[in-house]
Coordinates of C-alpha atoms in Angstrom, one line a residue:
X1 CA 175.1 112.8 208.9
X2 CA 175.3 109.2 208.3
X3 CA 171.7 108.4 208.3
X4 CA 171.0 110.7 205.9
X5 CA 174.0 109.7 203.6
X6 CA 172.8 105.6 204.4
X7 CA 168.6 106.7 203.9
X8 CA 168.8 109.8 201.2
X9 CA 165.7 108.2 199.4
X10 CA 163.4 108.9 202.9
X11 CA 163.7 112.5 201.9
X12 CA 162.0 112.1 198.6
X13 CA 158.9 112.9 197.8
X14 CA 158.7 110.5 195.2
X15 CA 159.7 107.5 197.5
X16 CA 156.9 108.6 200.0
X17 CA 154.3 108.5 197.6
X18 CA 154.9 105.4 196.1
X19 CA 155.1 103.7 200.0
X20 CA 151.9 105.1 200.1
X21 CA 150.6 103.8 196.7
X22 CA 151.9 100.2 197.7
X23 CA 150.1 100.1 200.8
X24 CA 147.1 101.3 199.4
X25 CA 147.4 98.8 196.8
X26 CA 147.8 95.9 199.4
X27 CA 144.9 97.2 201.1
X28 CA 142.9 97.1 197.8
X29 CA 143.8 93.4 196.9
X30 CA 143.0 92.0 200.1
X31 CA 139.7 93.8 200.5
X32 CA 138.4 93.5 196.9
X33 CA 139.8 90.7 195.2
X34 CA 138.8 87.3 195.6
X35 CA 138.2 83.8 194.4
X36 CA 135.4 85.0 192.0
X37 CA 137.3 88.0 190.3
X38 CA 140.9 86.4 190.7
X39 CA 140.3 83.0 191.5
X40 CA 144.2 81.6 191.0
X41 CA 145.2 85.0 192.8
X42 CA 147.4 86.1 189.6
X43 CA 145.9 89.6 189.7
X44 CA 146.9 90.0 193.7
X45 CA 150.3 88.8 192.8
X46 CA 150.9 91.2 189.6
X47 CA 149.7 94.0 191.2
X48 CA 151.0 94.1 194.8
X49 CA 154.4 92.8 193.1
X50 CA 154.0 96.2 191.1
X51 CA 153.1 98.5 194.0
X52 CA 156.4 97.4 195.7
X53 CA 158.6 97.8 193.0
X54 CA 158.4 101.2 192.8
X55 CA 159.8 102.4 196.1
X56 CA 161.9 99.4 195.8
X57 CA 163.5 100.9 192.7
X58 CA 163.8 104.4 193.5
X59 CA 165.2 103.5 197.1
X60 CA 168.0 101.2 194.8
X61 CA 168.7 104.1 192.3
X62 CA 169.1 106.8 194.8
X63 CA 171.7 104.7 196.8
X64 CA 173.5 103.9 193.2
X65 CA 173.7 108.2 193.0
X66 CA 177.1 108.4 194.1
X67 CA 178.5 106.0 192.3
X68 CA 176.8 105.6 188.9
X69 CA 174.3 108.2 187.9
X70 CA 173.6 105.7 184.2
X71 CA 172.3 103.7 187.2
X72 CA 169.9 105.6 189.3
X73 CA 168.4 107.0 186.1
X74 CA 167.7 103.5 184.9
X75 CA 166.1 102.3 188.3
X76 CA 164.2 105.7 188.4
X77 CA 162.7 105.0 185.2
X78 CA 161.7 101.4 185.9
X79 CA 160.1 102.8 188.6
X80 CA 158.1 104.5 186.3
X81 CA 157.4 102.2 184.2
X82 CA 155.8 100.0 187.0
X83 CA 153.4 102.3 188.3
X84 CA 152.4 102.7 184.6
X85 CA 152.0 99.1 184.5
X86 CA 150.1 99.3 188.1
X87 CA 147.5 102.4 186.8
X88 CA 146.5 100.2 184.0
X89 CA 145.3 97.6 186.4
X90 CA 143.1 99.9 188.2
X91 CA 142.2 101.6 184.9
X92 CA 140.9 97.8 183.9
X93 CA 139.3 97.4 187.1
X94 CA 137.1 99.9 186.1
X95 CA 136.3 99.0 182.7
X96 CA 135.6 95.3 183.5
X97 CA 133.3 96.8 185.7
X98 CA 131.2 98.9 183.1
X99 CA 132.6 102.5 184.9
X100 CA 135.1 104.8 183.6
X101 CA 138.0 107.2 185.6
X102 CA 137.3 110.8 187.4
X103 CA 137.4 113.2 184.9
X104 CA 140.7 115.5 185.4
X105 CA 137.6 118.0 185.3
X106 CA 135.7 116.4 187.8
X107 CA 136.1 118.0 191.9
X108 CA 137.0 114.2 193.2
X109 CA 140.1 114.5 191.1
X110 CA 140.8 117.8 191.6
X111 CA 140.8 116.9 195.4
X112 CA 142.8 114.2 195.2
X113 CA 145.4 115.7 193.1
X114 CA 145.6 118.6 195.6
X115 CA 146.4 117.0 198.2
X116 CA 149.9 117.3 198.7
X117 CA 152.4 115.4 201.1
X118 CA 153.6 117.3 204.3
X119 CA 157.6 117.9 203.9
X120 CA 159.8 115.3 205.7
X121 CA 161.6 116.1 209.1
X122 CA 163.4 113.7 210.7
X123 CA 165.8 114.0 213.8
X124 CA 168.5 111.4 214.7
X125 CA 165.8 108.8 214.3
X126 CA 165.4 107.9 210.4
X127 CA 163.5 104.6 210.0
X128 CA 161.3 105.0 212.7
X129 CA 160.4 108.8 212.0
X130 CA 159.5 108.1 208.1
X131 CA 157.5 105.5 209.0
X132 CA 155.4 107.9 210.8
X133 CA 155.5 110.1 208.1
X134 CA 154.2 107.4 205.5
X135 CA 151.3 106.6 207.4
X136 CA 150.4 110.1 208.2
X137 CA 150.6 111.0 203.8
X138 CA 148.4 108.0 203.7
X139 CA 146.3 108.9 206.1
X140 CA 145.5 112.3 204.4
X141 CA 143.7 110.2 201.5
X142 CA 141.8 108.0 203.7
X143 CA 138.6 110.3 202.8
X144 CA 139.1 107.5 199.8
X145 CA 141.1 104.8 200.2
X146 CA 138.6 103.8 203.2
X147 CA 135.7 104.0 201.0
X148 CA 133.3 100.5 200.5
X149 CA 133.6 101.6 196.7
X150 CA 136.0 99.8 195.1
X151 CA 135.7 102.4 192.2
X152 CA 136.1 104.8 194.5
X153 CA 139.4 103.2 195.8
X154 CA 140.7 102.0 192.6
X155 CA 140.0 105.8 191.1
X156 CA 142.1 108.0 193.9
X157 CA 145.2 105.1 193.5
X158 CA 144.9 105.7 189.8
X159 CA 145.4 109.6 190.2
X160 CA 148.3 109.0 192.7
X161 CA 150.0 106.8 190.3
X162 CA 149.4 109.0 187.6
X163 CA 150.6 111.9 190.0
X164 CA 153.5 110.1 190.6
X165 CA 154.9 109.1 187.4
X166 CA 154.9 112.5 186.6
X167 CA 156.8 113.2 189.4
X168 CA 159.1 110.4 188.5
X169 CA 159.6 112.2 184.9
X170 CA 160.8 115.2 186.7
X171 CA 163.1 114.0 189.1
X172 CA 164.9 111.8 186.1
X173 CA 165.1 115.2 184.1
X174 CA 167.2 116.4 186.9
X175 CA 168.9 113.5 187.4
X176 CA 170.5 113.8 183.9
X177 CA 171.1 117.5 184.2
X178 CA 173.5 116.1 186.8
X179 CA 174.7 113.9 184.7
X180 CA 174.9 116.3 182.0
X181 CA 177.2 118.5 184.2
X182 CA 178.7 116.0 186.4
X183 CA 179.5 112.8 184.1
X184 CA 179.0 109.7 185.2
X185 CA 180.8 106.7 186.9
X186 CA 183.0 105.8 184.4
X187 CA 183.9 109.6 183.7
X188 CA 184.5 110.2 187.5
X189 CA 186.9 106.9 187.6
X190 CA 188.9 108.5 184.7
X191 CA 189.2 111.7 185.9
X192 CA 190.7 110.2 189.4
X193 CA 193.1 108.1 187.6
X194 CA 195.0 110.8 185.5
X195 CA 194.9 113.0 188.8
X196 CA 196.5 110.4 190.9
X197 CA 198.9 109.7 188.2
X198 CA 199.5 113.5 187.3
X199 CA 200.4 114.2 190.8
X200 CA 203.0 111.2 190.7
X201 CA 204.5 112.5 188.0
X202 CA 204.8 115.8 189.2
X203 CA 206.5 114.2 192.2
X204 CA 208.7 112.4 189.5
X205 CA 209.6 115.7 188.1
X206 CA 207.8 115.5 184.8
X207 CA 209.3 117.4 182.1
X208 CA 206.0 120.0 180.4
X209 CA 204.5 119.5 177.2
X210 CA 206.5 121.5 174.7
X211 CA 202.8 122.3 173.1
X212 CA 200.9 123.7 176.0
X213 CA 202.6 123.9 179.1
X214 CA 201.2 121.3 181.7
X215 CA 202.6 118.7 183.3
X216 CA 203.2 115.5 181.3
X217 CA 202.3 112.1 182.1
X218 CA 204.3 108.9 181.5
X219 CA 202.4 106.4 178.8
X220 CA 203.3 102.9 177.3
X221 CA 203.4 103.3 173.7
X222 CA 200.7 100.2 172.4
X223 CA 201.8 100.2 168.8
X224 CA 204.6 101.5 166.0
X225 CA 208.7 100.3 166.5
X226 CA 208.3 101.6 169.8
X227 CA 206.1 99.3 171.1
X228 CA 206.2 98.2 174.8
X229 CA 208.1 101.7 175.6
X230 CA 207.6 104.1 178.0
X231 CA 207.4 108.0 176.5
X232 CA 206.3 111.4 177.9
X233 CA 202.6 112.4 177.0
X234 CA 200.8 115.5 177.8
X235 CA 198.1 114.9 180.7
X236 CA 195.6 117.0 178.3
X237 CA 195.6 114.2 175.5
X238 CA 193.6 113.6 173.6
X239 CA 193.6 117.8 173.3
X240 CA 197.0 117.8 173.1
X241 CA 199.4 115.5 171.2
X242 CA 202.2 116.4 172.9
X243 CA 204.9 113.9 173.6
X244 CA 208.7 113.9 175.0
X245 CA 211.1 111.2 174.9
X246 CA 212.3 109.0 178.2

């Protein structure tokens, strides 16, 4: 149980598949660019930089989940945005080169974009078991990522990182239905604070709101001749307004 709380990102799909676009992508660099395409190695370095930040960034939002949803939904998203960033590389790879992308109708996408990733299952052994699992996903493609074509190569990363930022899009839309329903960091903070101090009060012996019934909640007044004082306030303000003197 604490693995999985400490490594909850090795579970998704979404961090799999970009592990597996990132070493494809350093696999790319080192066997097709060079001193006469990218001869002060800016492309290598804006590319691979890229590739990593995606699982870098989903593996930073998912750990921020507990704590501040805002958060992991940002990180997701630059996630996203990255692999964007990296598709349009290999999408200018191919122009500069006089060829175009797989059509979506065309049977090497379709195989490609078929593929799909095995489901995770890990034991008691977390980092060494996904490791395994990364390789083997990758490994599933190597029909062409190990091709001589650089076309070839740059055209099946391009429909993974396509793939993938669609994935990405979904898994933020659920990430702020949780939100939605759950609130966020700031919300979760609040909602501790007047429970702690509600069930102070009731060991105080708090008098209950004359308006509504439930427990009341002791409050400095911050403005008005009784500035500075302490007063009875029901635990459901802003709802209720209703107040008791000390």
């Amino acid at each position: 149980m604490i693995q999985i709380s400490r490594f909850g990102y090795y579970w998704l799909d979404t961090w799999v598949m970009a592990n597996v676009i990132q070493l494809a992508t350093q696999d790319f660099c080192s066997r097709f660019l060079n001193r006469t395409n990218d001869p002060c190695g800016r492309q290598y370095d804006q590319m691979t930089q890229a590739a990593r930040s995606a699982p870098a960034n989903i593996a930073e939002g998912n750990s921020r989940h507990s704590t501040s949803k805002e958060t992991e939904m940002k990180l997701t998203d630059v996630a996203r945005a990255t692999l964007s960033e990296l598709a349009n590389d290999y999408l200018n790879w191919m122009l500069r080169h006089e060829q175009t992308p797989w059509s979506i109708h065309s049977a090497e996408y379709a195989a490609v974009y078929s593929t799909r990733l095995d489901r995770p299952e890990y034991q008691d052994d977390v980092l060494y078991q996904s490791s395994i699992h990364i390789l083997k996903q990758k490994h599933r493609f190597d029909a062409w990522l190990l091709s001589d074509d650089s076309m070839t190569v740059a055209n099946c990363i391009l429909v993974l990182c396509n793939r993938l930022v669609m994935m990405l899009g979904k898994q933020i839309e659920n990430q702020l239905a949780t939100f939605r329903e759950e609130g966020g960091f700031t919300e979760a903070l609040t909602a501790d604070r007047l429970a702690h101090r509600a069930e102070q009060n009731r060991q105080d012996n708090a008098p209950t709101c004359p308006l509504c019934g439930k427990t009341m909640i002791k409050r400095v007044a911050k403005k008005g001749v009784n500035s500075g004082k302490e007063f009875w306030s029901c635990s459901a303000y802003p709802q209720c307004n209703g107040t008791r003197k000390i």
